[in-house]
Amino acid sequence: EDISETDVNNLLVLSKLSTDQIEGITHAHKTPNVLAAKIHKHFEPYLKLKIKNSIQIQPGSHGEVEISTPVYVPFQQTGILSLRKSLARKGLYTSGITFKNGWKGKPTIIVTNNSHAVVELFANEEIGEISFVNNCSL
C-alpha cells in the first residue's frame, strides 16, 4: 500500500511515540488502527535496501548498484546508508552516503571492491539499510 507525503509528515510525529502512546491515541481520538500499522511499516528506525539487478564488481574497482527499494526521507530527517556487515567483510565499502530530508526515489549507489576477489551481488539481495536520524540531533 502506498503512503502519501502528507501521511509521512503526519505520521512522523506519531512514530516517535511508544507503542502504548500510539494505542492510547488510537483509542482516545478514534484514529483507525491502520494508522498504527502504517507507522510500524514505514517508520522503522531503518529501511532495508534491495538490489535491482545482479552485478559483479572486480577487485579494486567501483560498481554502480541500482536499488529496487523506493526511498522517501521524511521531513526534518536525514538517511544514512550502512552496508551489510557480510558485504563489508568481503571488502565492499561505500563512502558516507547520506540522503537529505525530502529525498525521494530509487537510488543508484557507488560501491568499491577493496578485496582481491570478485564480489557478486544478486538481484533482490539486501545490500544494506538506511538509518533515519532527526536533523536536530546532527
PDB file of C-alpha atoms in Angstrom:
ATOM      1  CA  GLU A   1       0.000   0.000   0.000  1.00  0.00           C
ATOM      2  CA  ASP A   2       1.370   3.391  -0.954  1.00  0.00           C
ATOM      3  CA  ILE A   3       1.679   6.174   1.561  1.00  0.00           C
ATOM      4  CA  SER A   4       1.468   9.846   0.615  1.00  0.00           C
ATOM      5  CA  GLU A   5       3.931  12.557   1.607  1.00  0.00           C
ATOM      6  CA  THR A   6       1.201  14.129   3.762  1.00  0.00           C
ATOM      7  CA  ASP A   7       0.762  10.812   5.576  1.00  0.00           C
ATOM      8  CA  VAL A   8       4.528  10.595   6.030  1.00  0.00           C
ATOM      9  CA  ASN A   9       4.758  14.018   7.646  1.00  0.00           C
ATOM     10  CA  ASN A  10       1.668  13.434   9.805  1.00  0.00           C
ATOM     11  CA  LEU A  11       2.834  10.010  10.921  1.00  0.00           C
ATOM     12  CA  LEU A  12       6.339  11.237  11.680  1.00  0.00           C
ATOM     13  CA  VAL A  13       5.183  12.824  14.927  1.00  0.00           C
ATOM     14  CA  LEU A  14       3.386   9.656  15.967  1.00  0.00           C
ATOM     15  CA  SER A  15       6.364   7.485  15.016  1.00  0.00           C
ATOM     16  CA  LYS A  16       8.380   8.986  17.855  1.00  0.00           C
ATOM     17  CA  LEU A  17       5.839   7.765  20.409  1.00  0.00           C
ATOM     18  CA  SER A  18       5.936   4.435  22.180  1.00  0.00           C
ATOM     19  CA  THR A  19       3.515   1.664  21.187  1.00  0.00           C
ATOM     20  CA  ASP A  20       1.482   2.324  24.356  1.00  0.00           C
ATOM     21  CA  GLN A  21       1.202   6.023  23.492  1.00  0.00           C
ATOM     22  CA  ILE A  22       0.144   5.176  19.935  1.00  0.00           C
ATOM     23  CA  GLU A  23      -2.542   2.798  21.198  1.00  0.00           C
ATOM     24  CA  GLY A  24      -3.737   5.480  23.632  1.00  0.00           C
ATOM     25  CA  ILE A  25      -4.054   7.996  20.802  1.00  0.00           C
ATOM     26  CA  THR A  26      -5.750   5.402  18.620  1.00  0.00           C
ATOM     27  CA  HIS A  27      -8.462   4.748  21.205  1.00  0.00           C
ATOM     28  CA  ALA A  28      -8.800   8.281  22.581  1.00  0.00           C
ATOM     29  CA  HIS A  29      -9.003  10.036  19.213  1.00  0.00           C
ATOM     30  CA  LYS A  30     -10.737   7.280  17.233  1.00  0.00           C
ATOM     31  CA  THR A  31      -7.772   7.158  14.828  1.00  0.00           C
ATOM     32  CA  PRO A  32      -8.039   3.989  12.703  1.00  0.00           C
ATOM     33  CA  ASN A  33      -5.838   1.053  13.707  1.00  0.00           C
ATOM     34  CA  VAL A  34      -4.499   1.220  10.142  1.00  0.00           C
ATOM     35  CA  LEU A  35      -2.589   4.341  11.215  1.00  0.00           C
ATOM     36  CA  ALA A  36      -0.565   2.399  13.786  1.00  0.00           C
ATOM     37  CA  ALA A  37       0.145  -0.290  11.187  1.00  0.00           C
ATOM     38  CA  LYS A  38       1.380   2.361   8.734  1.00  0.00           C
ATOM     39  CA  ILE A  39       3.666   3.786  11.391  1.00  0.00           C
ATOM     40  CA  HIS A  40       5.291   0.428  12.030  1.00  0.00           C
ATOM     41  CA  LYS A  41       5.502  -0.340   8.297  1.00  0.00           C
ATOM     42  CA  HIS A  42       7.054   2.961   7.232  1.00  0.00           C
ATOM     43  CA  PHE A  43       8.836   4.241  10.311  1.00  0.00           C
ATOM     44  CA  GLU A  44      11.086   1.516  11.464  1.00  0.00           C
ATOM     45  CA  PRO A  45      14.354   3.153  12.511  1.00  0.00           C
ATOM     46  CA  TYR A  46      15.797   1.885   9.232  1.00  0.00           C
ATOM     47  CA  LEU A  47      14.842   0.947   5.672  1.00  0.00           C
ATOM     48  CA  LYS A  48      16.360  -2.191   4.139  1.00  0.00           C
ATOM     49  CA  LEU A  49      17.594  -1.679   0.565  1.00  0.00           C
ATOM     50  CA  LYS A  50      17.382  -4.414  -2.058  1.00  0.00           C
ATOM     51  CA  ILE A  51      19.456  -4.688  -5.224  1.00  0.00           C
ATOM     52  CA  LYS A  52      17.588  -4.334  -8.531  1.00  0.00           C
ATOM     53  CA  ASN A  53      19.972  -6.246 -10.863  1.00  0.00           C
ATOM     54  CA  SER A  54      22.812  -8.687 -10.266  1.00  0.00           C
ATOM     55  CA  ILE A  55      26.295  -7.231 -10.675  1.00  0.00           C
ATOM     56  CA  GLN A  56      29.906  -8.422 -10.378  1.00  0.00           C
ATOM     57  CA  ILE A  57      32.446  -5.971  -9.018  1.00  0.00           C
ATOM     58  CA  GLN A  58      36.049  -6.681  -9.936  1.00  0.00           C
ATOM     59  CA  PRO A  59      38.855  -6.340  -7.345  1.00  0.00           C
ATOM     60  CA  GLY A  60      39.970  -2.744  -6.880  1.00  0.00           C
ATOM     61  CA  SER A  61      37.122  -1.281  -8.919  1.00  0.00           C
ATOM     62  CA  HIS A  62      33.872   0.613  -8.397  1.00  0.00           C
ATOM     63  CA  GLY A  63      30.394  -0.584  -9.234  1.00  0.00           C
ATOM     64  CA  GLU A  64      27.065   1.178  -9.694  1.00  0.00           C
ATOM     65  CA  VAL A  65      24.349  -0.695  -7.851  1.00  0.00           C
ATOM     66  CA  GLU A  66      20.735   0.095  -8.715  1.00  0.00           C
ATOM     67  CA  ILE A  67      18.350  -0.198  -5.785  1.00  0.00           C
ATOM     68  CA  SER A  68      14.798  -1.511  -6.233  1.00  0.00           C
ATOM     69  CA  THR A  69      13.532  -0.257  -2.870  1.00  0.00           C
ATOM     70  CA  PRO A  70      11.770   3.120  -3.025  1.00  0.00           C
ATOM     71  CA  VAL A  71      13.215   5.618  -0.555  1.00  0.00           C
ATOM     72  CA  TYR A  72      11.455   8.614   0.969  1.00  0.00           C
ATOM     73  CA  VAL A  73      13.310  10.567   3.641  1.00  0.00           C
ATOM     74  CA  PRO A  74      10.763  12.249   5.930  1.00  0.00           C
ATOM     75  CA  PHE A  75      10.702  15.951   6.749  1.00  0.00           C
ATOM     76  CA  GLN A  76      13.463  17.012   9.195  1.00  0.00           C
ATOM     77  CA  GLN A  77      15.338  13.726   8.895  1.00  0.00           C
ATOM     78  CA  THR A  78      18.489  12.530   7.155  1.00  0.00           C
ATOM     79  CA  GLY A  79      19.037   8.991   5.898  1.00  0.00           C
ATOM     80  CA  ILE A  80      22.459   7.381   6.383  1.00  0.00           C
ATOM     81  CA  LEU A  81      23.386   4.283   4.370  1.00  0.00           C
ATOM     82  CA  SER A  82      25.180   1.347   6.005  1.00  0.00           C
ATOM     83  CA  LEU A  83      26.274  -1.724   4.035  1.00  0.00           C
ATOM     84  CA  ARG A  84      25.549  -5.199   5.365  1.00  0.00           C
ATOM     85  CA  LYS A  85      28.379  -6.494   7.537  1.00  0.00           C
ATOM     86  CA  SER A  86      28.701  -9.625   5.392  1.00  0.00           C
ATOM     87  CA  LEU A  87      29.446  -7.457   2.331  1.00  0.00           C
ATOM     88  CA  ALA A  88      31.867  -5.267   4.272  1.00  0.00           C
ATOM     89  CA  ARG A  89      33.739  -8.415   5.367  1.00  0.00           C
ATOM     90  CA  LYS A  90      34.091  -9.342   1.674  1.00  0.00           C
ATOM     91  CA  GLY A  91      35.826  -5.988   1.071  1.00  0.00           C
ATOM     92  CA  LEU A  92      32.944  -3.900  -0.246  1.00  0.00           C
ATOM     93  CA  TYR A  93      32.519  -0.341   1.007  1.00  0.00           C
ATOM     94  CA  THR A  94      30.860   2.986   0.297  1.00  0.00           C
ATOM     95  CA  SER A  95      31.891   6.453   1.230  1.00  0.00           C
ATOM     96  CA  GLY A  96      29.474   8.284   3.558  1.00  0.00           C
ATOM     97  CA  ILE A  97      26.275   8.127   1.527  1.00  0.00           C
ATOM     98  CA  THR A  98      23.504  10.269   3.006  1.00  0.00           C
ATOM     99  CA  PHE A  99      20.034  11.205   1.817  1.00  0.00           C
ATOM    100  CA  LYS A 100      18.702  14.661   2.721  1.00  0.00           C
ATOM    101  CA  ASN A 101      15.188  15.288   4.011  1.00  0.00           C
ATOM    102  CA  GLY A 102      12.573  15.095   1.312  1.00  0.00           C
ATOM    103  CA  TRP A 103      14.762  12.872  -0.918  1.00  0.00           C
ATOM    104  CA  LYS A 104      12.544  10.551  -2.887  1.00  0.00           C
ATOM    105  CA  GLY A 105      13.310   7.869  -5.456  1.00  0.00           C
ATOM    106  CA  LYS A 106      15.166   4.640  -6.118  1.00  0.00           C
ATOM    107  CA  PRO A 107      18.871   5.382  -5.675  1.00  0.00           C
ATOM    108  CA  THR A 108      21.903   4.097  -7.513  1.00  0.00           C
ATOM    109  CA  ILE A 109      24.821   3.776  -5.119  1.00  0.00           C
ATOM    110  CA  ILE A 110      28.531   3.512  -5.860  1.00  0.00           C
ATOM    111  CA  VAL A 111      30.437   0.764  -4.057  1.00  0.00           C
ATOM    112  CA  THR A 112      34.125  -0.101  -4.130  1.00  0.00           C
ATOM    113  CA  ASN A 113      35.599  -3.592  -4.001  1.00  0.00           C
ATOM    114  CA  ASN A 114      38.722  -3.323  -1.854  1.00  0.00           C
ATOM    115  CA  SER A 115      39.415  -7.060  -1.857  1.00  0.00           C
ATOM    116  CA  HIS A 116      41.433  -9.343  -4.121  1.00  0.00           C
ATOM    117  CA  ALA A 117      38.374 -11.307  -5.264  1.00  0.00           C
ATOM    118  CA  VAL A 118      35.299 -10.560  -7.359  1.00  0.00           C
ATOM    119  CA  VAL A 119      32.284  -9.591  -5.254  1.00  0.00           C
ATOM    120  CA  GLU A 120      28.988 -10.703  -6.744  1.00  0.00           C
ATOM    121  CA  LEU A 121      25.746  -9.018  -5.743  1.00  0.00           C
ATOM    122  CA  PHE A 122      22.454 -10.678  -6.644  1.00  0.00           C
ATOM    123  CA  ALA A 123      19.085  -9.217  -7.615  1.00  0.00           C
ATOM    124  CA  ASN A 124      16.744  -8.902  -4.600  1.00  0.00           C
ATOM    125  CA  GLU A 125      19.655  -9.347  -2.176  1.00  0.00           C
ATOM    126  CA  GLU A 126      19.743  -6.852   0.672  1.00  0.00           C
ATOM    127  CA  ILE A 127      22.759  -4.564   0.265  1.00  0.00           C
ATOM    128  CA  GLY A 128      22.266  -2.529   3.414  1.00  0.00           C
ATOM    129  CA  GLU A 129      19.954  -0.199   5.222  1.00  0.00           C
ATOM    130  CA  ILE A 130      19.236   3.478   5.615  1.00  0.00           C
ATOM    131  CA  SER A 131      19.011   4.673   9.216  1.00  0.00           C
ATOM    132  CA  PHE A 132      16.914   7.776   9.761  1.00  0.00           C
ATOM    133  CA  VAL A 133      18.293  10.484  12.042  1.00  0.00           C
ATOM    134  CA  ASN A 134      16.424  13.567  13.193  1.00  0.00           C
ATOM    135  CA  ASN A 135      18.204  16.638  11.794  1.00  0.00           C
ATOM    136  CA  CYS A 136      18.015  18.310  15.212  1.00  0.00           C
ATOM    137  CA  SER A 137      20.375  15.656  16.576  1.00  0.00           C
ATOM    138  CA  LEU A 138      23.018  16.082  13.837  1.00  0.00           C
TER     139      LEU A 138
END
